[in-house]
Amino acid sequence: MGRLETGIHKGRLTPAEYEANFSDLHPSLDDHEALVASDRCYFCYDAPCMTACPTSIDIPLFIRQISTGNPLGSAKTIFDQNILGGMCARVCPTETLCEEACVRNTAEERPVEIGRLQRYATDTAMAENKQFYARAASTGKRIAVVGAGPAGLACAHRLAVNGHEVTLFDAREKAGGLNEYGIATYKTVDDFAQREVDYVLSVGGIEVLNGQALGRDFSLADLASQYDAVFLGLGLAGVNALRTEGEDLHGVTDAVAYIGELRQATDRADIAIGRRVVVIGGGMTAIDAAVQAKLLGAEEVTICYRRGKEHMNASEFEQDLATSKGVIIRHWLAPKRILDKDGKVAGIEVEYTELRDGKLTGTGDTGVIAADQIFKAIGQTFEASGLGSLHMEAGRISVDGEGRTSIDGVWAGGDCVLGGEDLTVSAVAHGRDAAESINRALAAGAKPAAAVA
């Protein structure tokens, strides 16, 4: 079976091609490279990179520790603020966060490689299974954490370190959430997401219950009556619909589900891909789906985005990565109708768009792009049941600055809350800060969570 065959097929590439295509996007620095990279840091006292980090890692300190031959000390500096620092080093859009703020950009237009240095330090600690934290004496308090993604894991770890007993509920077969099921395979190789989960859980005091879904197996009221506090890190499980004719045709695929399927595949040759692929969307998921379609052997891959390049949620680095892999990105195109032949996708009709008085408007001009597979990557929505009277706003859970919800004894964080940023690092910050708030509340003798109507 060759890559030129029409339709959606498996095994478009040779085993060697699959191996090469899905190798590590940014291999870890070796010791010498790390020393050279760390030497470029000015170790700013009032470091803008640190301000730009959602978890406020002391970046100048951890880089100085690397430069002095102390990668384990560097890892502890990182983990003190971000226990998922290893994954964040791989997937964070550093080009729009810490590295964009780096003062090296002013003179050289090339920042210190903060992300790769962070990976070097955290990988060193994990390779040596260096544990920096010991649990405090038991408090006798029990906390339920719903969702074993970045927010839930960060919250559970910080609570366990403080001596609480944590039960971590997750609807999927594996813990990890977005890190396990939603990140491009080439960004996190060698089953790193699960190795990081194991590293986090090794602190002890955390019981993980998989295959347990809120609203199906238990309600918030159940947890509130059985635990001293509850943290909700539910993520975004729903997917927006295109709402166009032909959306239900064979060959129209949810990009998030597809990325998850690829992440769980033991043999990438088992993952079918079209010859001509169109991805609808302009965010990180669209880029990840498009790049991986190319890496799986698709001949033509086109991203269609309804607005301009400057409006895309995907960073410029990610857009450039996609084009370097042969992905075509077309702007000012909105899906109008999916075309079919014998019940299968044959193409997509698109309408050209423009901004009129600040409002996106169709021009009436249309065109057709041939395709045998179409990925929907137009955003995810929060879907949850069993929340009782929990206050919602704009379709997300409403929280205060510490992650407290409208119900006493219940906190929330990550993408499921109002203001969630769809970033691993931001979710970690939410979970960590909520854990500190929970710890303070329990230490102050707060009453157990109230029953939920």
Short mmCIF file of C-alpha atoms in Angstrom, two decimals:
data_model
loop_
_atom_site.label_atom_id
_atom_site.label_comp_id
_atom_site.label_asym_id
_atom_site.label_seq_id
_atom_site.Cartn_x
_atom_site.Cartn_y
_atom_site.Cartn_z
CA MET A 1 0.00 0.00 0.00
CA GLY A 2 1.58 3.29 -1.03
CA ARG A 3 1.29 6.83 0.13
CA LEU A 4 -0.32 7.87 -3.19
CA GLU A 5 -3.37 5.64 -2.75
CA THR A 6 -6.58 7.62 -2.39
CA GLY A 7 -8.86 7.29 0.61
CA ILE A 8 -7.99 6.70 4.25
CA HIS A 9 -5.46 3.91 4.70
CA LYS A 10 -3.02 2.46 7.19
CA GLY A 11 0.67 1.80 6.64
CA ARG A 12 1.50 4.57 4.20
CA LEU A 13 5.14 4.61 5.30
CA THR A 14 7.93 2.17 6.06
CA PRO A 15 8.79 1.35 9.70
CA ALA A 16 11.99 3.40 9.36
CA GLU A 17 10.02 6.42 8.13
CA TYR A 18 7.58 6.21 11.04
CA GLU A 19 10.48 5.98 13.48
CA ALA A 20 12.24 9.00 11.98
CA ASN A 21 9.09 11.11 11.67
CA PHE A 22 8.05 10.61 15.28
CA SER A 23 11.43 11.08 16.90
CA ASP A 24 11.89 13.71 19.62
CA LEU A 25 11.17 17.22 18.31
CA HIS A 26 13.78 18.81 20.63
CA PRO A 27 16.21 16.19 21.95
CA SER A 28 17.55 16.76 25.43
CA LEU A 29 20.75 18.77 25.82
CA ASP A 30 23.88 16.91 26.87
CA ASP A 31 26.02 18.18 29.74
CA HIS A 32 28.27 20.33 27.55
CA GLU A 33 25.39 21.82 25.59
CA ALA A 34 23.58 22.66 28.83
CA LEU A 35 26.64 24.48 30.20
CA VAL A 36 27.03 26.47 26.98
CA ALA A 37 23.31 27.35 26.87
CA SER A 38 23.23 28.35 30.55
CA ASP A 39 26.25 30.61 30.08
CA ARG A 40 24.14 32.89 27.88
CA CYS A 41 21.85 33.84 30.77
CA TYR A 42 22.38 37.29 32.33
CA PHE A 43 20.81 36.05 35.61
CA CYS A 44 18.65 39.15 35.75
CA TYR A 45 17.71 40.29 39.24
CA ASP A 46 14.28 41.50 38.14
CA ALA A 47 13.87 38.74 35.59
CA PRO A 48 11.08 39.30 33.02
CA CYS A 49 11.22 35.60 32.12
CA MET A 50 10.15 34.67 35.64
CA THR A 51 7.25 37.13 35.49
CA ALA A 52 6.16 35.60 32.18
CA CYS A 53 6.04 32.06 33.64
CA PRO A 54 2.53 31.17 34.87
CA THR A 55 4.09 29.05 37.64
CA SER A 56 6.67 31.75 38.56
CA ILE A 57 9.67 29.40 38.43
CA ASP A 58 12.86 31.17 39.52
CA ILE A 59 14.40 30.86 36.07
CA PRO A 60 17.67 32.76 36.71
CA LEU A 61 18.33 30.61 39.78
CA PHE A 62 17.73 27.26 38.08
CA ILE A 63 19.90 28.27 35.13
CA ARG A 64 22.68 29.45 37.45
CA GLN A 65 22.51 26.08 39.22
CA ILE A 66 22.99 24.34 35.86
CA SER A 67 25.92 26.62 35.03
CA THR A 68 27.61 25.64 38.30
CA GLY A 69 27.19 21.91 37.67
CA ASN A 70 24.20 21.37 39.94
CA PRO A 71 21.36 20.03 37.76
CA LEU A 72 19.65 18.31 40.70
CA GLY A 73 19.48 21.58 42.62
CA SER A 74 18.14 23.16 39.46
CA ALA A 75 15.43 20.49 39.19
CA LYS A 76 14.32 21.13 42.77
CA THR A 77 14.04 24.85 42.07
CA ILE A 78 11.77 24.00 39.13
CA PHE A 79 9.71 21.34 40.93
CA ASP A 80 9.15 23.61 43.94
CA GLN A 81 6.95 25.71 41.67
CA ASN A 82 5.94 23.23 38.98
CA ILE A 83 5.97 19.52 39.77
CA LEU A 84 5.16 18.83 36.08
CA GLY A 85 8.16 20.86 34.97
CA GLY A 86 9.39 18.02 32.77
CA MET A 87 6.30 18.00 30.57
CA CYS A 88 6.04 21.77 30.57
CA ALA A 89 9.64 21.94 29.30
CA ARG A 90 8.48 19.89 26.32
CA VAL A 91 5.11 21.41 25.49
CA CYS A 92 5.02 24.96 26.87
CA PRO A 93 4.83 27.70 24.22
CA THR A 94 8.03 29.17 25.65
CA GLU A 95 8.35 31.31 22.54
CA THR A 96 5.37 33.36 23.73
CA LEU A 97 6.10 33.13 27.48
CA CYS A 98 9.51 33.08 29.20
CA GLU A 99 11.67 33.06 26.08
CA GLU A 100 9.76 35.89 24.47
CA ALA A 101 10.47 37.99 27.58
CA CYS A 102 14.19 37.09 27.64
CA VAL A 103 16.38 40.21 27.47
CA ARG A 104 18.76 38.41 25.11
CA ASN A 105 16.17 39.07 22.41
CA THR A 106 16.96 42.79 22.50
CA ALA A 107 20.55 42.50 21.31
CA GLU A 108 20.64 39.12 19.58
CA GLU A 109 17.03 38.24 18.72
CA ARG A 110 17.79 34.81 20.19
CA PRO A 111 16.65 34.05 23.73
CA VAL A 112 18.26 31.76 26.26
CA GLU A 113 16.92 28.25 25.61
CA ILE A 114 14.94 28.19 28.84
CA GLY A 115 12.67 25.32 27.87
CA ARG A 116 15.51 23.00 26.87
CA LEU A 117 17.49 23.89 29.99
CA GLN A 118 14.44 23.13 32.12
CA ARG A 119 14.12 19.77 30.40
CA TYR A 120 17.82 19.04 31.00
CA ALA A 121 17.46 19.62 34.74
CA THR A 122 14.18 17.78 35.24
CA ASP A 123 15.24 14.85 33.04
CA THR A 124 18.40 14.50 35.11
CA ALA A 125 16.41 14.29 38.34
CA MET A 126 13.88 11.84 36.94
CA ALA A 127 16.57 9.64 35.40
CA GLU A 128 18.14 9.33 38.85
CA ASN A 129 14.70 9.00 40.47
CA LYS A 130 15.70 11.81 42.80
CA GLN A 131 12.84 12.56 45.19
CA PHE A 132 12.98 16.00 46.77
CA TYR A 133 9.87 15.83 48.92
CA ALA A 134 8.82 13.83 51.96
CA ARG A 135 5.27 13.81 53.24
CA ALA A 136 4.49 15.75 56.39
CA ALA A 137 2.89 13.98 59.34
CA SER A 138 -0.61 12.81 58.57
CA THR A 139 -3.30 15.44 59.12
CA GLY A 140 -6.10 12.88 59.06
CA LYS A 141 -7.82 14.92 56.34
CA ARG A 142 -9.12 13.32 53.16
CA ILE A 143 -9.40 15.24 49.90
CA ALA A 144 -11.02 14.16 46.63
CA VAL A 145 -9.42 15.38 43.40
CA VAL A 146 -11.50 14.86 40.26
CA GLY A 147 -9.45 14.72 37.08
CA ALA A 148 -5.91 13.35 36.83
CA GLY A 149 -4.70 15.93 34.34
CA PRO A 150 -2.10 18.65 35.00
CA ALA A 151 -4.29 20.61 37.44
CA GLY A 152 -5.39 17.54 39.38
CA LEU A 153 -1.91 16.01 39.57
CA ALA A 154 -0.33 19.27 40.75
CA CYS A 155 -3.04 19.72 43.36
CA ALA A 156 -2.82 16.11 44.57
CA HIS A 157 0.97 16.23 44.90
CA ARG A 158 1.00 19.45 46.92
CA LEU A 159 -1.79 18.16 49.19
CA ALA A 160 0.01 14.85 49.75
CA VAL A 161 3.25 16.62 50.63
CA ASN A 162 1.31 18.54 53.26
CA GLY A 163 0.22 15.28 54.88
CA HIS A 164 -3.30 14.91 53.55
CA GLU A 165 -4.73 11.69 52.09
CA VAL A 166 -5.77 12.22 48.46
CA THR A 167 -8.08 10.16 46.27
CA LEU A 168 -7.66 11.01 42.59
CA PHE A 169 -10.62 10.13 40.36
CA ASP A 170 -10.29 10.00 36.56
CA ALA A 171 -12.68 8.86 33.86
CA ARG A 172 -9.99 7.46 31.55
CA GLU A 173 -7.93 4.28 31.77
CA LYS A 174 -4.71 6.22 32.39
CA ALA A 175 -3.89 9.27 34.48
CA GLY A 176 -2.31 12.29 32.80
CA GLY A 177 -5.23 14.02 31.12
CA LEU A 178 -4.15 16.36 28.34
CA ASN A 179 -0.51 15.33 28.77
CA GLU A 180 -1.36 11.69 28.04
CA TYR A 181 -4.13 12.07 25.47
CA GLY A 182 -3.90 15.52 23.91
CA ILE A 183 -0.25 16.33 23.12
CA ALA A 184 1.39 15.64 19.78
CA THR A 185 3.35 12.39 19.87
CA TYR A 186 6.58 13.92 18.60
CA LYS A 187 6.61 16.40 21.50
CA THR A 188 6.63 13.77 24.23
CA VAL A 189 8.22 10.49 23.25
CA ASP A 190 9.18 7.36 25.21
CA ASP A 191 5.95 7.29 27.24
CA PHE A 192 7.15 10.34 29.16
CA ALA A 193 3.66 11.37 30.31
CA GLN A 194 3.22 8.14 32.26
CA ARG A 195 6.75 8.23 33.63
CA GLU A 196 6.03 11.71 34.95
CA VAL A 197 2.74 10.56 36.50
CA ASP A 198 4.64 7.76 38.27
CA TYR A 199 7.22 10.27 39.50
CA VAL A 200 4.51 12.57 40.89
CA LEU A 201 2.62 9.72 42.59
CA SER A 202 5.77 8.29 44.15
CA VAL A 203 5.55 10.89 46.93
CA GLY A 204 2.85 8.63 48.43
CA GLY A 205 -0.52 9.39 49.96
CA ILE A 206 -2.33 9.52 46.59
CA GLU A 207 -4.77 6.78 45.54
CA VAL A 208 -5.76 6.82 41.86
CA LEU A 209 -9.15 5.46 40.78
CA ASN A 210 -9.40 5.19 36.99
CA GLY A 211 -12.58 4.68 35.01
CA GLN A 212 -14.53 6.83 37.49
CA ALA A 213 -16.55 9.66 35.91
CA LEU A 214 -18.28 12.51 37.68
CA GLY A 215 -21.99 12.41 36.97
CA ARG A 216 -21.92 8.73 36.07
CA ASP A 217 -20.21 6.95 38.96
CA PHE A 218 -20.54 9.64 41.62
CA SER A 219 -21.74 13.20 42.10
CA LEU A 220 -20.21 16.26 43.69
CA ALA A 221 -22.68 15.80 46.53
CA ASP A 222 -21.29 12.31 47.15
CA LEU A 223 -17.74 13.62 47.39
CA ALA A 224 -18.72 16.61 49.52
CA SER A 225 -20.32 14.31 52.09
CA GLN A 226 -17.37 11.89 52.24
CA TYR A 227 -14.28 14.14 52.01
CA ASP A 228 -12.98 17.18 53.87
CA ALA A 229 -12.42 19.07 50.60
CA VAL A 230 -12.87 18.58 46.87
CA PHE A 231 -10.82 19.85 43.92
CA LEU A 232 -12.27 19.74 40.40
CA GLY A 233 -9.75 19.57 37.56
CA LEU A 234 -12.13 18.32 34.91
CA GLY A 235 -10.59 19.72 31.73
CA LEU A 236 -12.61 20.10 28.54
CA ALA A 237 -14.26 16.94 27.27
CA GLY A 238 -16.72 18.37 24.74
CA VAL A 239 -15.90 19.24 21.14
CA ASN A 240 -17.42 22.08 19.13
CA ALA A 241 -19.37 21.09 16.03
CA LEU A 242 -18.79 22.53 12.55
CA ARG A 243 -22.55 22.78 12.04
CA THR A 244 -22.15 22.28 8.30
CA GLU A 245 -23.71 19.91 5.81
CA GLY A 246 -21.80 16.63 5.58
CA GLU A 247 -20.28 16.75 9.06
CA ASP A 248 -21.38 13.16 9.74
CA LEU A 249 -19.73 11.68 6.65
CA HIS A 250 -17.12 8.92 6.89
CA GLY A 251 -13.77 10.69 7.00
CA VAL A 252 -14.76 13.63 9.20
CA THR A 253 -12.80 13.21 12.41
CA ASP A 254 -12.45 15.00 15.73
CA ALA A 255 -8.82 16.14 15.89
CA VAL A 256 -8.55 15.77 19.68
CA ALA A 257 -9.76 12.16 19.59
CA TYR A 258 -7.41 11.42 16.71
CA ILE A 259 -4.40 12.82 18.56
CA GLY A 260 -5.36 10.67 21.55
CA GLU A 261 -5.66 7.57 19.36
CA LEU A 262 -2.22 8.19 17.91
CA ARG A 263 -0.74 8.72 21.38
CA GLN A 264 -2.06 5.35 22.53
CA ALA A 265 -1.05 3.39 19.43
CA THR A 266 1.69 0.80 19.88
CA ASP A 267 2.33 0.75 16.11
CA ARG A 268 1.81 3.98 14.16
CA ALA A 269 1.33 1.98 10.98
CA ASP A 270 -2.04 0.94 12.44
CA ILE A 271 -3.26 4.56 12.33
CA ALA A 272 -5.04 5.27 9.05
CA ILE A 273 -4.62 8.64 7.33
CA GLY A 274 -5.98 10.17 4.16
CA ARG A 275 -4.03 11.10 1.07
CA ARG A 276 -5.45 14.62 1.06
CA VAL A 277 -6.24 16.01 4.51
CA VAL A 278 -7.92 19.27 5.51
CA VAL A 279 -7.79 20.56 9.10
CA ILE A 280 -10.33 23.17 10.19
CA GLY A 281 -9.06 25.46 12.97
CA GLY A 282 -6.26 27.79 13.99
CA GLY A 283 -5.06 26.64 17.39
CA MET A 284 -2.48 24.24 18.75
CA THR A 285 -4.74 21.24 18.18
CA ALA A 286 -5.07 22.14 14.49
CA ILE A 287 -1.29 22.39 14.15
CA ASP A 288 -0.71 19.12 16.01
CA ALA A 289 -3.27 17.26 13.89
CA ALA A 290 -1.93 18.68 10.62
CA VAL A 291 1.74 18.00 11.38
CA GLN A 292 1.00 14.46 12.51
CA ALA A 293 -1.10 13.82 9.39
CA LYS A 294 1.98 14.72 7.36
CA LEU A 295 4.22 12.55 9.53
CA LEU A 296 1.83 9.61 9.02
CA GLY A 297 2.21 9.88 5.25
CA ALA A 298 -0.53 12.20 3.99
CA GLU A 299 0.48 13.68 0.65
CA GLU A 300 -1.32 16.99 1.01
CA VAL A 301 -2.34 18.62 4.29
CA THR A 302 -4.10 21.98 4.40
CA ILE A 303 -5.14 24.00 7.44
CA CYS A 304 -8.12 26.27 6.80
CA TYR A 305 -8.61 29.13 9.24
CA ARG A 306 -11.43 31.63 9.04
CA ARG A 307 -9.32 34.62 10.10
CA GLY A 308 -5.83 35.92 9.37
CA LYS A 309 -2.41 34.64 10.42
CA GLU A 310 -2.19 37.24 13.18
CA HIS A 311 -5.40 35.91 14.75
CA MET A 312 -4.32 32.28 15.05
CA ASN A 313 -4.06 30.93 18.59
CA ALA A 314 -1.17 28.72 17.53
CA SER A 315 2.14 30.46 18.10
CA GLU A 316 4.27 31.64 15.19
CA PHE A 317 6.80 28.95 16.07
CA GLU A 318 4.13 26.26 15.74
CA GLN A 319 2.89 27.71 12.46
CA ASP A 320 6.45 27.71 11.12
CA LEU A 321 6.90 24.12 12.31
CA ALA A 322 3.82 23.09 10.36
CA THR A 323 4.94 24.76 7.15
CA SER A 324 8.42 23.25 7.53
CA LYS A 325 6.76 19.83 7.48
CA GLY A 326 4.92 20.66 4.26
CA VAL A 327 1.57 21.74 5.74
CA ILE A 328 -0.22 24.47 3.79
CA ILE A 329 -1.92 27.09 5.98
CA ARG A 330 -4.70 29.05 4.26
CA HIS A 331 -6.36 31.99 5.96
CA TRP A 332 -9.70 33.76 5.56
CA LEU A 333 -11.56 30.56 4.69
CA ALA A 334 -14.63 29.23 6.51
CA PRO A 335 -16.13 25.75 6.01
CA LYS A 336 -19.41 25.89 4.12
CA ARG A 337 -20.21 22.33 3.07
CA ILE A 338 -18.45 18.96 3.14
CA LEU A 339 -18.71 17.20 -0.20
CA ASP A 340 -19.19 13.45 -0.51
CA LYS A 341 -18.88 10.61 -2.95
CA ASP A 342 -20.53 7.31 -2.09
CA GLY A 343 -21.00 8.42 1.52
CA LYS A 344 -17.35 9.34 2.03
CA VAL A 345 -15.58 12.69 2.15
CA ALA A 346 -14.53 13.92 -1.28
CA GLY A 347 -13.75 17.54 -0.49
CA ILE A 348 -14.84 20.66 1.32
CA GLU A 349 -16.48 23.78 0.00
CA VAL A 350 -15.16 26.90 1.72
CA GLU A 351 -16.22 30.52 1.68
CA TYR A 352 -13.77 33.39 1.67
CA THR A 353 -14.11 35.70 4.65
CA GLU A 354 -13.10 39.22 5.61
CA LEU A 355 -13.46 41.69 8.45
CA ARG A 356 -16.09 44.36 7.92
CA ASP A 357 -16.38 46.94 10.69
CA GLY A 358 -14.54 44.52 12.96
CA LYS A 359 -16.94 41.65 12.28
CA LEU A 360 -16.03 38.46 10.44
CA THR A 361 -18.19 38.22 7.34
CA GLY A 362 -18.44 35.85 4.41
CA THR A 363 -17.77 37.43 1.02
CA GLY A 364 -20.02 35.07 -0.94
CA ASP A 365 -17.08 33.79 -2.98
CA THR A 366 -16.50 30.07 -2.59
CA GLY A 367 -14.00 27.42 -3.57
CA VAL A 368 -13.46 23.68 -3.20
CA ILE A 369 -10.52 21.82 -1.69
CA ALA A 370 -10.24 18.13 -2.56
CA ALA A 371 -9.95 15.93 0.52
CA ASP A 372 -10.61 12.40 1.69
CA GLN A 373 -10.23 13.22 5.40
CA ILE A 374 -11.22 16.29 7.40
CA PHE A 375 -10.19 17.05 10.98
CA LYS A 376 -12.29 19.29 13.20
CA ALA A 377 -10.09 21.38 15.50
CA ILE A 378 -12.35 24.29 16.34
CA GLY A 379 -12.19 24.22 20.10
CA GLN A 380 -13.40 22.20 23.05
CA THR A 381 -16.19 22.83 25.52
CA PHE A 382 -16.74 22.06 29.17
CA GLU A 383 -19.19 19.21 29.65
CA ALA A 384 -19.90 17.84 33.09
CA SER A 385 -22.82 16.50 35.08
CA GLY A 386 -23.24 15.81 38.76
CA LEU A 387 -22.18 19.33 39.77
CA GLY A 388 -25.39 20.19 41.59
CA SER A 389 -25.80 23.90 42.35
CA LEU A 390 -22.21 24.85 41.50
CA HIS A 391 -22.18 28.34 40.00
CA MET A 392 -21.21 28.52 36.33
CA GLU A 393 -20.35 31.49 34.16
CA ALA A 394 -19.91 31.50 30.37
CA GLY A 395 -20.05 27.71 30.39
CA ARG A 396 -17.19 27.27 32.89
CA ILE A 397 -16.91 26.93 36.67
CA SER A 398 -16.71 30.28 38.42
CA VAL A 399 -13.87 30.57 40.96
CA ASP A 400 -12.16 33.26 43.01
CA GLY A 401 -8.45 34.07 43.04
CA GLU A 402 -7.64 30.97 45.12
CA GLY A 403 -9.75 28.57 43.07
CA ARG A 404 -12.66 28.45 45.52
CA THR A 405 -16.04 27.77 43.93
CA SER A 406 -19.48 28.90 45.03
CA ILE A 407 -19.77 25.84 47.29
CA ASP A 408 -17.87 25.75 50.59
CA GLY A 409 -15.15 23.12 50.59
CA VAL A 410 -15.00 22.83 46.79
CA TRP A 411 -12.18 24.23 44.65
CA ALA A 412 -11.57 24.01 40.90
CA GLY A 413 -8.83 24.78 38.39
CA GLY A 414 -7.46 24.21 34.91
CA ASP A 415 -9.36 24.49 31.65
CA CYS A 416 -12.75 23.86 33.29
CA VAL A 417 -12.74 27.18 35.14
CA LEU A 418 -13.62 30.61 33.82
CA GLY A 419 -10.40 32.13 32.56
CA GLY A 420 -8.64 28.79 31.92
CA GLU A 421 -5.94 29.23 29.26
CA ASP A 422 -5.72 25.75 27.70
CA LEU A 423 -2.06 25.50 28.78
CA THR A 424 -0.47 22.73 30.82
CA VAL A 425 1.59 25.25 32.79
CA SER A 426 -1.45 27.36 33.69
CA ALA A 427 -3.36 24.29 34.84
CA VAL A 428 -0.43 23.30 37.05
CA ALA A 429 -0.45 26.77 38.62
CA HIS A 430 -4.19 26.49 39.31
CA GLY A 431 -3.85 23.08 40.94
CA ARG A 432 -0.84 24.08 43.04
CA ASP A 433 -2.44 27.31 44.27
CA ALA A 434 -5.75 25.60 45.04
CA ALA A 435 -3.88 22.99 47.10
CA GLU A 436 -2.28 25.73 49.16
CA SER A 437 -5.69 27.33 49.68
CA ILE A 438 -7.18 23.98 50.72
CA ASN A 439 -4.30 23.40 53.11
CA ARG A 440 -4.80 26.80 54.73
CA ALA A 441 -8.55 26.22 55.06
CA LEU A 442 -8.11 22.82 56.67
CA ALA A 443 -5.38 24.10 59.01
CA ALA A 444 -7.74 26.85 60.10
CA GLY A 445 -10.32 24.25 61.04
CA ALA A 446 -12.76 24.83 58.21
CA LYS A 447 -15.80 22.62 58.29
CA PRO A 448 -16.11 19.71 55.84
CA ALA A 449 -17.60 20.56 52.46
CA ALA A 450 -21.30 21.30 52.59
CA ALA A 451 -23.79 18.99 50.95
CA VAL A 452 -24.63 19.95 47.36
CA ALA A 453 -28.22 20.26 46.32
#
